[in-house]
Short mmCIF file of C-alpha atoms and ligand atoms in Angstrom, two decimals:
data_model
loop_
_atom_site.label_atom_id
_atom_site.label_comp_id
_atom_site.label_asym_id
_atom_site.label_seq_id
_atom_site.Cartn_x
_atom_site.Cartn_y
_atom_site.Cartn_z
CA MET A 1 2.52 -33.06 20.74
CA PHE A 2 1.35 -29.91 19.15
CA GLN A 3 -0.79 -28.12 22.36
CA LEU A 4 -1.46 -24.51 21.29
CA ASN A 5 -1.84 -23.37 24.84
CA ASN A 6 1.99 -24.29 24.96
CA ILE A 7 3.18 -21.94 22.51
CA LEU A 8 0.92 -19.03 23.12
CA ARG A 9 2.23 -15.98 24.73
CA GLU A 10 0.93 -15.52 27.58
CA ASN A 11 -0.17 -11.81 27.49
CA ILE A 12 -1.90 -13.27 24.99
CA LYS A 13 -3.68 -15.59 26.77
CA LYS A 14 -4.69 -13.13 29.28
CA LEU A 15 -5.74 -10.66 26.52
CA VAL A 16 -8.55 -9.40 26.96
CA PRO A 17 -8.91 -8.36 22.79
CA TYR A 18 -10.96 -4.63 22.14
CA SER A 19 -14.60 -4.53 22.29
CA SER A 20 -15.99 -2.23 18.95
CA ALA A 21 -19.19 -0.45 18.80
CA ARG A 22 -20.06 -3.07 15.51
CA ASP A 23 -18.96 -5.88 17.76
CA GLU A 24 -21.89 -5.05 20.39
CA TYR A 25 -24.92 -4.90 18.51
CA LYS A 26 -25.31 -7.12 16.08
CA GLY A 27 -29.70 -6.61 15.56
CA LYS A 28 -30.96 -4.61 12.55
CA VAL A 29 -31.36 -0.94 13.37
CA GLY A 30 -31.54 2.43 11.58
CA ILE A 31 -30.20 5.24 13.58
CA PHE A 32 -26.40 4.32 14.26
CA LEU A 33 -24.73 7.02 17.26
CA ASP A 34 -22.63 4.27 18.85
CA ALA A 35 -19.16 4.87 17.01
CA ASN A 36 -18.63 8.11 16.77
CA GLU A 37 -18.71 8.54 13.21
CA ASN A 38 -20.07 11.34 10.80
CA SER A 39 -24.04 10.20 10.67
CA PHE A 40 -24.27 13.55 7.95
CA GLY A 41 -21.42 11.56 5.33
CA PHE A 42 -18.27 11.53 2.87
CA PRO A 43 -16.87 14.50 1.65
CA VAL A 44 -15.97 12.66 -1.69
CA SER A 45 -17.94 11.79 -4.36
CA TYR A 46 -17.23 7.27 -5.06
CA ASP A 47 -19.32 5.14 -7.34
CA GLY A 48 -19.14 2.08 -4.55
CA THR A 49 -22.05 1.30 -2.27
CA SER A 50 -20.24 1.73 0.75
CA ASN A 51 -20.83 4.09 3.20
CA LEU A 52 -17.06 5.39 3.74
CA ASN A 53 -18.65 7.56 6.78
CA ARG A 54 -18.90 4.28 8.97
CA TYR A 55 -16.79 1.55 10.43
CA PRO A 56 -15.89 -1.74 8.08
CA ASP A 57 -17.67 -5.15 9.37
CA PRO A 58 -14.26 -6.08 11.35
CA LEU A 59 -14.07 -9.59 10.84
CA GLN A 60 -15.40 -9.09 6.78
CA LEU A 61 -17.92 -11.71 6.82
CA SER A 62 -19.25 -11.43 3.68
CA VAL A 63 -16.05 -11.46 1.72
CA LYS A 64 -15.42 -14.79 4.56
CA GLU A 65 -18.57 -16.08 3.05
CA LYS A 66 -17.76 -16.12 -0.60
CA LEU A 67 -13.93 -16.83 0.03
CA SER A 68 -15.18 -20.14 2.30
CA LYS A 69 -17.19 -21.24 -0.79
CA ILE A 70 -14.15 -20.84 -3.02
CA LYS A 71 -11.56 -22.61 -0.71
CA GLY A 72 -13.59 -25.07 0.60
CA LEU A 73 -12.64 -24.16 4.53
CA PRO A 74 -15.68 -22.95 7.00
CA ILE A 75 -15.07 -19.43 7.83
CA GLU A 76 -13.59 -19.94 11.43
CA ASN A 77 -10.85 -21.33 9.27
CA ILE A 78 -10.04 -17.70 7.47
CA PHE A 79 -8.69 -14.69 8.02
CA LEU A 80 -8.06 -11.96 6.37
CA GLY A 81 -5.67 -9.16 6.86
CA ASN A 82 -4.01 -6.07 5.31
CA GLY A 83 -2.05 -8.32 3.17
CA SER A 84 -0.51 -11.68 4.11
CA ASP A 85 2.13 -9.61 5.68
CA GLU A 86 -0.08 -8.45 8.76
CA ALA A 87 -0.71 -12.03 9.13
CA ILE A 88 2.83 -12.46 9.48
CA ASP A 89 3.81 -9.69 12.14
CA ILE A 90 0.35 -11.65 14.28
CA LEU A 91 2.30 -14.84 14.17
CA PHE A 92 5.56 -13.35 15.89
CA ARG A 93 2.93 -11.33 18.11
CA ALA A 94 0.76 -14.41 19.46
CA PHE A 95 3.78 -16.80 19.77
CA CYS A 96 7.02 -15.86 19.84
CA ASN A 97 8.21 -14.28 22.85
CA PRO A 98 10.62 -11.33 22.38
CA GLY A 99 14.68 -11.76 23.20
CA LYS A 100 13.25 -15.73 24.16
CA ASP A 101 11.96 -17.47 21.40
CA ASN A 102 13.26 -18.65 17.79
CA ILE A 103 11.89 -19.27 14.59
CA ILE A 104 13.65 -21.01 10.98
CA VAL A 105 13.53 -19.69 7.67
CA CYS A 106 15.33 -21.45 4.97
CA PRO A 107 17.20 -18.47 2.68
CA PRO A 108 16.93 -17.69 -0.38
CA THR A 109 13.02 -16.68 0.89
CA TYR A 110 10.59 -13.73 1.03
CA GLY A 111 12.05 -11.33 3.11
CA MET A 112 9.05 -10.58 5.49
CA TYR A 113 10.07 -13.16 7.76
CA GLU A 114 13.15 -11.96 8.91
CA VAL A 115 11.92 -8.20 9.36
CA SER A 116 9.28 -8.97 10.89
CA ALA A 117 10.95 -11.53 13.42
CA ASN A 118 13.78 -8.41 13.70
CA ILE A 119 10.99 -5.82 14.38
CA ASN A 120 9.71 -8.39 17.14
CA ASP A 121 13.20 -9.02 18.43
CA VAL A 122 12.84 -12.53 17.94
CA GLU A 123 15.72 -14.88 16.80
CA VAL A 124 16.28 -15.85 13.13
CA VAL A 125 17.85 -19.04 12.89
CA LYS A 126 18.76 -19.42 9.28
CA VAL A 127 18.78 -22.82 7.29
CA PRO A 128 19.84 -22.15 4.00
CA LEU A 129 18.52 -24.00 1.01
CA ILE A 130 20.30 -26.78 -0.95
CA GLU A 131 22.85 -24.89 -3.50
CA GLU A 132 20.97 -25.40 -6.98
CA THR A 133 17.66 -27.77 -6.38
CA PHE A 134 16.55 -24.97 -3.85
CA GLN A 135 15.03 -27.99 -1.93
CA LEU A 136 15.28 -27.79 2.18
CA ASP A 137 17.76 -28.99 4.04
CA GLU A 138 15.19 -31.31 5.81
CA ALA A 139 18.26 -32.93 8.64
CA SER A 140 19.60 -29.88 9.24
CA ILE A 141 16.28 -28.19 10.51
CA LEU A 142 14.53 -31.15 12.50
CA LYS A 143 18.57 -30.82 13.72
CA SER A 144 18.36 -26.74 14.42
CA ILE A 145 15.03 -27.20 16.02
CA ASN A 146 14.82 -25.98 19.96
CA ALA A 147 12.66 -25.89 22.81
CA ASN A 148 12.06 -22.21 22.48
CA THR A 149 11.39 -22.64 18.02
CA LYS A 150 8.08 -20.89 18.04
CA LEU A 151 7.28 -20.71 14.01
CA ILE A 152 9.25 -22.34 10.85
CA PHE A 153 8.44 -20.50 7.37
CA ILE A 154 8.32 -22.50 4.36
CA CYS A 155 7.63 -20.49 0.89
CA CYS A 156 5.80 -22.98 -1.65
CA PRO A 157 6.48 -21.67 -4.41
CA ASN A 158 9.31 -20.19 -2.61
CA ASN A 159 10.72 -16.34 -3.90
CA PRO A 160 13.06 -15.51 -5.29
CA THR A 161 13.76 -18.87 -6.40
CA GLY A 162 9.78 -19.77 -8.08
CA ASN A 163 10.41 -23.87 -7.09
CA GLY A 164 7.72 -25.90 -5.46
CA VAL A 165 9.02 -27.69 -2.42
CA ALA A 166 9.25 -31.57 -2.10
CA TRP A 167 5.93 -32.49 -0.10
CA ASN A 168 7.52 -35.89 1.86
CA THR A 169 10.10 -32.50 3.75
CA ILE A 170 6.96 -30.16 4.65
CA LYS A 171 5.74 -33.43 6.29
CA LYS A 172 8.50 -34.04 7.61
CA VAL A 173 8.86 -30.99 9.30
CA ARG A 174 5.45 -30.81 10.00
CA ASP A 175 5.08 -34.36 11.80
CA ASN A 176 8.25 -33.48 14.08
CA PHE A 177 7.72 -29.80 15.06
CA ASN A 178 5.99 -28.94 18.24
CA GLY A 179 5.36 -25.26 16.93
CA ILE A 180 3.94 -24.34 13.95
CA VAL A 181 4.73 -24.93 10.65
CA VAL A 182 3.68 -21.80 7.90
CA ILE A 183 3.58 -22.70 4.86
CA ASP A 184 3.15 -19.45 2.02
CA GLU A 185 1.53 -20.09 -0.79
CA ALA A 186 1.47 -16.28 -2.34
CA TYR A 187 2.63 -17.91 -5.80
CA ILE A 188 0.32 -21.49 -5.22
CA ASN A 189 -2.47 -20.58 -8.28
CA PHE A 190 1.09 -20.43 -10.65
CA ALA A 191 1.85 -24.00 -9.28
CA SER A 192 1.33 -27.56 -11.05
CA TYR A 193 0.34 -28.80 -7.64
CA ARG A 194 -2.43 -28.07 -5.45
CA SER A 195 -2.63 -26.27 -2.16
CA LEU A 196 -1.76 -27.83 0.97
CA ILE A 197 -5.65 -26.32 2.50
CA PRO A 198 -7.05 -30.00 2.54
CA GLU A 199 -4.70 -30.56 4.96
CA LEU A 200 -5.61 -28.05 7.70
CA LEU A 201 -8.53 -30.01 9.36
CA ASN A 202 -6.60 -32.76 9.86
CA TYR A 203 -3.37 -31.06 11.25
CA PRO A 204 -3.69 -28.01 14.00
CA ASN A 205 0.09 -26.89 13.64
CA LEU A 206 -0.20 -25.83 10.10
CA VAL A 207 -0.72 -21.81 9.53
CA ILE A 208 -1.13 -21.93 5.49
CA LEU A 209 -0.93 -17.97 3.80
CA GLN A 210 -2.28 -16.89 0.71
CA THR A 211 -3.25 -13.47 -1.19
CA LEU A 212 -5.12 -11.39 -3.37
CA SER A 213 -2.23 -9.21 -4.61
CA LYS A 214 -0.42 -11.89 -7.05
CA ALA A 215 -2.80 -13.88 -9.32
CA TRP A 216 -5.85 -11.73 -8.14
CA GLY A 217 -4.16 -8.24 -9.34
CA LEU A 218 -5.18 -6.75 -6.15
CA ALA A 219 -1.44 -5.60 -4.93
CA GLY A 220 -3.18 -1.99 -4.05
CA LEU A 221 -5.94 -3.40 -1.83
CA ARG A 222 -3.90 -5.36 0.50
CA VAL A 223 -5.55 -7.92 1.49
CA GLY A 224 -3.68 -11.67 2.56
CA MET A 225 -5.32 -14.75 3.85
CA ALA A 226 -4.63 -16.58 6.53
CA PHE A 227 -6.02 -20.55 6.74
CA ALA A 228 -5.46 -22.25 9.97
CA SER A 229 -7.76 -23.90 13.01
CA GLU A 230 -10.39 -22.80 14.29
CA PRO A 231 -8.02 -21.43 17.66
CA ILE A 232 -5.71 -20.46 15.53
CA ILE A 233 -8.17 -17.79 13.48
CA ALA A 234 -9.82 -16.88 17.16
CA ILE A 235 -6.50 -15.65 18.17
CA PHE A 236 -5.59 -14.09 15.41
CA ASN A 237 -9.10 -12.19 15.27
CA LYS A 238 -8.32 -11.12 19.06
CA ILE A 239 -4.69 -9.42 17.81
CA LYS A 240 -5.65 -7.83 14.81
CA PRO A 241 -6.21 -4.09 15.12
CA PRO A 242 -10.06 -4.34 14.77
CA TYR A 243 -10.83 -2.34 11.42
CA ASN A 244 -7.95 -4.12 9.62
CA ILE A 245 -9.63 -4.70 6.25
CA ASN A 246 -11.08 -0.48 4.83
CA VAL A 247 -14.65 -0.63 3.81
CA VAL A 248 -13.69 -0.23 -0.02
CA SER A 249 -11.41 -3.08 0.18
CA GLN A 250 -14.22 -5.63 1.15
CA GLU A 251 -16.40 -3.78 -1.13
CA LEU A 252 -14.66 -4.14 -3.94
CA VAL A 253 -13.09 -7.57 -3.27
CA LEU A 254 -16.35 -9.44 -2.92
CA LYS A 255 -16.97 -8.14 -6.56
CA ALA A 256 -13.43 -9.35 -7.18
CA LEU A 257 -14.49 -12.45 -6.18
CA ASP A 258 -17.22 -12.82 -8.76
CA ASN A 259 -14.28 -12.72 -11.57
CA MET A 260 -12.49 -16.16 -11.00
CA LYS A 261 -12.92 -16.75 -14.73
CA GLN A 262 -10.85 -13.86 -15.53
CA VAL A 263 -8.23 -14.16 -13.31
CA ASN A 264 -8.17 -18.06 -14.52
CA ASP A 265 -7.63 -16.52 -17.93
CA TRP A 266 -5.07 -14.67 -16.93
CA ILE A 267 -2.98 -17.40 -14.62
CA GLU A 268 -3.38 -20.01 -17.84
CA THR A 269 -1.99 -17.13 -20.32
CA ILE A 270 1.20 -15.92 -17.17
CA VAL A 271 2.00 -20.09 -17.16
CA GLU A 272 2.73 -20.03 -20.59
CA GLU A 273 4.17 -17.13 -20.72
CA ARG A 274 6.65 -17.73 -18.11
CA GLU A 275 7.69 -21.83 -20.19
CA LYS A 276 7.52 -19.54 -23.49
CA PHE A 277 10.04 -16.74 -21.71
CA GLY A 278 11.96 -19.84 -19.78
CA LEU A 279 13.03 -21.09 -23.38
CA GLU A 280 13.72 -17.52 -25.09
CA LEU A 281 15.98 -16.53 -22.00
CA ASN A 282 17.84 -19.72 -22.28
CA GLN A 283 19.03 -18.42 -26.30
CA LEU A 284 20.86 -15.72 -24.89
CA SER A 285 24.32 -16.22 -24.99
CA PHE A 286 25.17 -14.37 -21.31
CA VAL A 287 22.63 -16.47 -19.19
CA LYS A 288 23.60 -19.52 -17.58
CA LYS A 289 20.79 -20.66 -16.01
CA VAL A 290 17.20 -20.53 -16.15
CA TYR A 291 15.72 -21.71 -13.02
CA LYS A 292 12.15 -23.90 -13.32
CA SER A 293 9.54 -21.71 -11.93
CA GLU A 294 6.04 -22.60 -10.42
CA ALA A 295 5.69 -18.96 -9.42
CA ASN A 296 4.59 -15.47 -11.82
CA PHE A 297 8.73 -14.78 -12.11
CA ILE A 298 11.72 -16.71 -13.40
CA LEU A 299 15.12 -16.47 -11.85
CA VAL A 300 17.79 -16.35 -14.16
CA LYS A 301 21.66 -16.63 -13.64
CA VAL A 302 23.60 -14.75 -16.20
CA GLU A 303 27.21 -13.43 -16.17
CA ASP A 304 26.85 -9.83 -15.11
CA ALA A 305 23.77 -9.50 -12.87
CA SER A 306 24.39 -5.73 -12.30
CA ALA A 307 25.47 -4.84 -15.12
CA LEU A 308 22.46 -6.50 -16.94
CA TYR A 309 20.09 -4.57 -14.10
CA TYR A 310 21.34 -1.75 -15.62
CA TYR A 311 21.37 -2.08 -19.10
CA LEU A 312 17.61 -2.96 -18.55
CA ALA A 313 16.82 -0.28 -16.58
CA GLN A 314 18.35 2.00 -18.95
CA ASN A 315 15.79 0.71 -21.24
CA GLN A 316 13.13 1.56 -18.78
CA ILE A 317 12.56 -2.06 -17.79
CA VAL A 318 12.56 -2.84 -14.02
CA VAL A 319 13.61 -6.10 -12.44
CA ARG A 320 14.40 -7.22 -9.37
CA ASP A 321 18.52 -7.21 -8.58
CA ARG A 322 18.70 -10.72 -6.65
CA SER A 323 22.75 -11.16 -6.90
CA LYS A 324 23.21 -9.89 -3.51
CA VAL A 325 21.23 -12.64 -1.94
CA VAL A 326 22.30 -16.26 -0.27
CA LEU A 327 22.51 -19.12 -3.31
CA CYS A 328 21.80 -16.52 -5.81
CA ASP A 329 25.05 -14.70 -6.96
CA ASP A 330 24.44 -13.13 -10.56
CA CYS A 331 20.86 -13.88 -10.53
CA LEU A 332 17.80 -11.46 -11.38
CA ARG A 333 14.02 -12.28 -10.83
CA ILE A 334 12.36 -11.33 -13.67
CA THR A 335 8.15 -11.03 -13.21
CA ILE A 336 6.39 -12.44 -16.13
CA GLY A 337 3.87 -9.21 -17.92
CA THR A 338 2.19 -9.08 -20.48
CA LYS A 339 2.44 -11.22 -23.43
CA GLU A 340 3.37 -7.27 -25.15
CA GLU A 341 5.64 -6.52 -21.92
CA ASN A 342 7.53 -10.09 -22.89
CA ARG A 343 7.96 -9.61 -25.74
CA GLN A 344 9.36 -5.72 -25.64
CA LEU A 345 12.00 -7.38 -22.50
CA ILE A 346 13.18 -10.40 -24.81
CA SER A 347 13.62 -8.19 -27.89
CA ILE A 348 15.80 -5.58 -26.05
CA LEU A 349 17.83 -8.84 -23.83
CA LYS A 350 18.16 -9.98 -27.75
CA LYS A 351 19.95 -6.28 -28.32
CA TYR A 352 22.41 -6.99 -25.16
CA LYS A 353 25.71 -7.76 -26.15
CA ASN A 354 25.27 -7.64 -30.11
CA GLY A 355 23.97 -4.06 -30.07
C1 PLP B 1 4.13 -11.27 -2.59
C2 PLP B 1 4.33 -12.51 -1.42
C3 PLP B 1 3.63 -12.32 0.02
C4 PLP B 1 2.51 -11.00 -0.30
O1 PLP B 1 2.31 -9.95 0.49
P1 PLP B 1 0.81 -8.87 0.63
O2 PLP B 1 1.10 -8.42 2.41
O3 PLP B 1 0.11 -10.26 0.84
O4 PLP B 1 0.91 -8.21 -0.70
C5 PLP B 1 3.60 -13.37 0.84
N1 PLP B 1 4.48 -13.88 0.55
C6 PLP B 1 5.71 -13.46 -0.86
C7 PLP B 1 6.68 -15.15 -0.33
C8 PLP B 1 5.18 -12.76 -1.47
O5 PLP B 1 6.46 -12.77 -2.50
#
């Protein structure tokens, strides 16, 4: 049975969180002299409405209210971080005892899980995906779980392979593990299936990560989301730096969330372009395999990945060389750009080896 208290670190159970000035006083007030801010103003012109001289809302309630409607989840089930990378790091600090606990990741996958584990001195148990299909190796995952396994990371759609993960397998792992299953849905907006958010309220051992960095086009603002049970979100809020999302990011995210139509139009175009680009890639003689993608990028196996990488770089096009990554020999990961960018890329690819 999953019991939050059994997996929470002792120091976090006992932690008295920092109480910020803005946490303590909630009423309406005209004169703020509680946080040692500069009451005169800020020395830069700024078109927004935020008072840059004031600390931001520590719990980002206005943003969460809007997100709550979009995601169909109460505010108490939502955490906002300085990118989802902050949520990943907090998971380690909340649940993994350095030098003692371990986590399971399924490479090839997003690199930050392992980096965060290493920073926190937490052992990484690797259960590689099944070759070619890139599905989870369910039996090996279940066998690898031991008493010190606290987190299992499942990236879905997966980066860098682009595929979705079979729902049955996720269910099996979720139901046979007493730690936390982290589902990273950074690319969910581009997938042909839905988010697992509706499962959250029935399963206290799920944490779902999403981000505004990909489909939402706000990578520069650094805002990621974690969705989980109320007690888990309360732990996240206790651990995070008090003012982790700055006022400008909060203000702009609030406005951006009103432009969902624009974002949905982009998603539609990106998915169309992805399918078209996949077909084009398949026509090229040096392309060995185009992996099916549910994300905004395509993984492609070619004859000599580093040679092709340098050829593209010489032509001012940067893609991601994943050829040194396990199961990704000779693979490049290519983000779907604008129609014009994709057209240029294809035309440059067509000249490769024919030129
Ligand atoms: C890009 C990406 C993220 C997002 O990270 P942010 O810190 O929110 O920008 C998370 N997970 C995966 C798998 C990603 O590829």
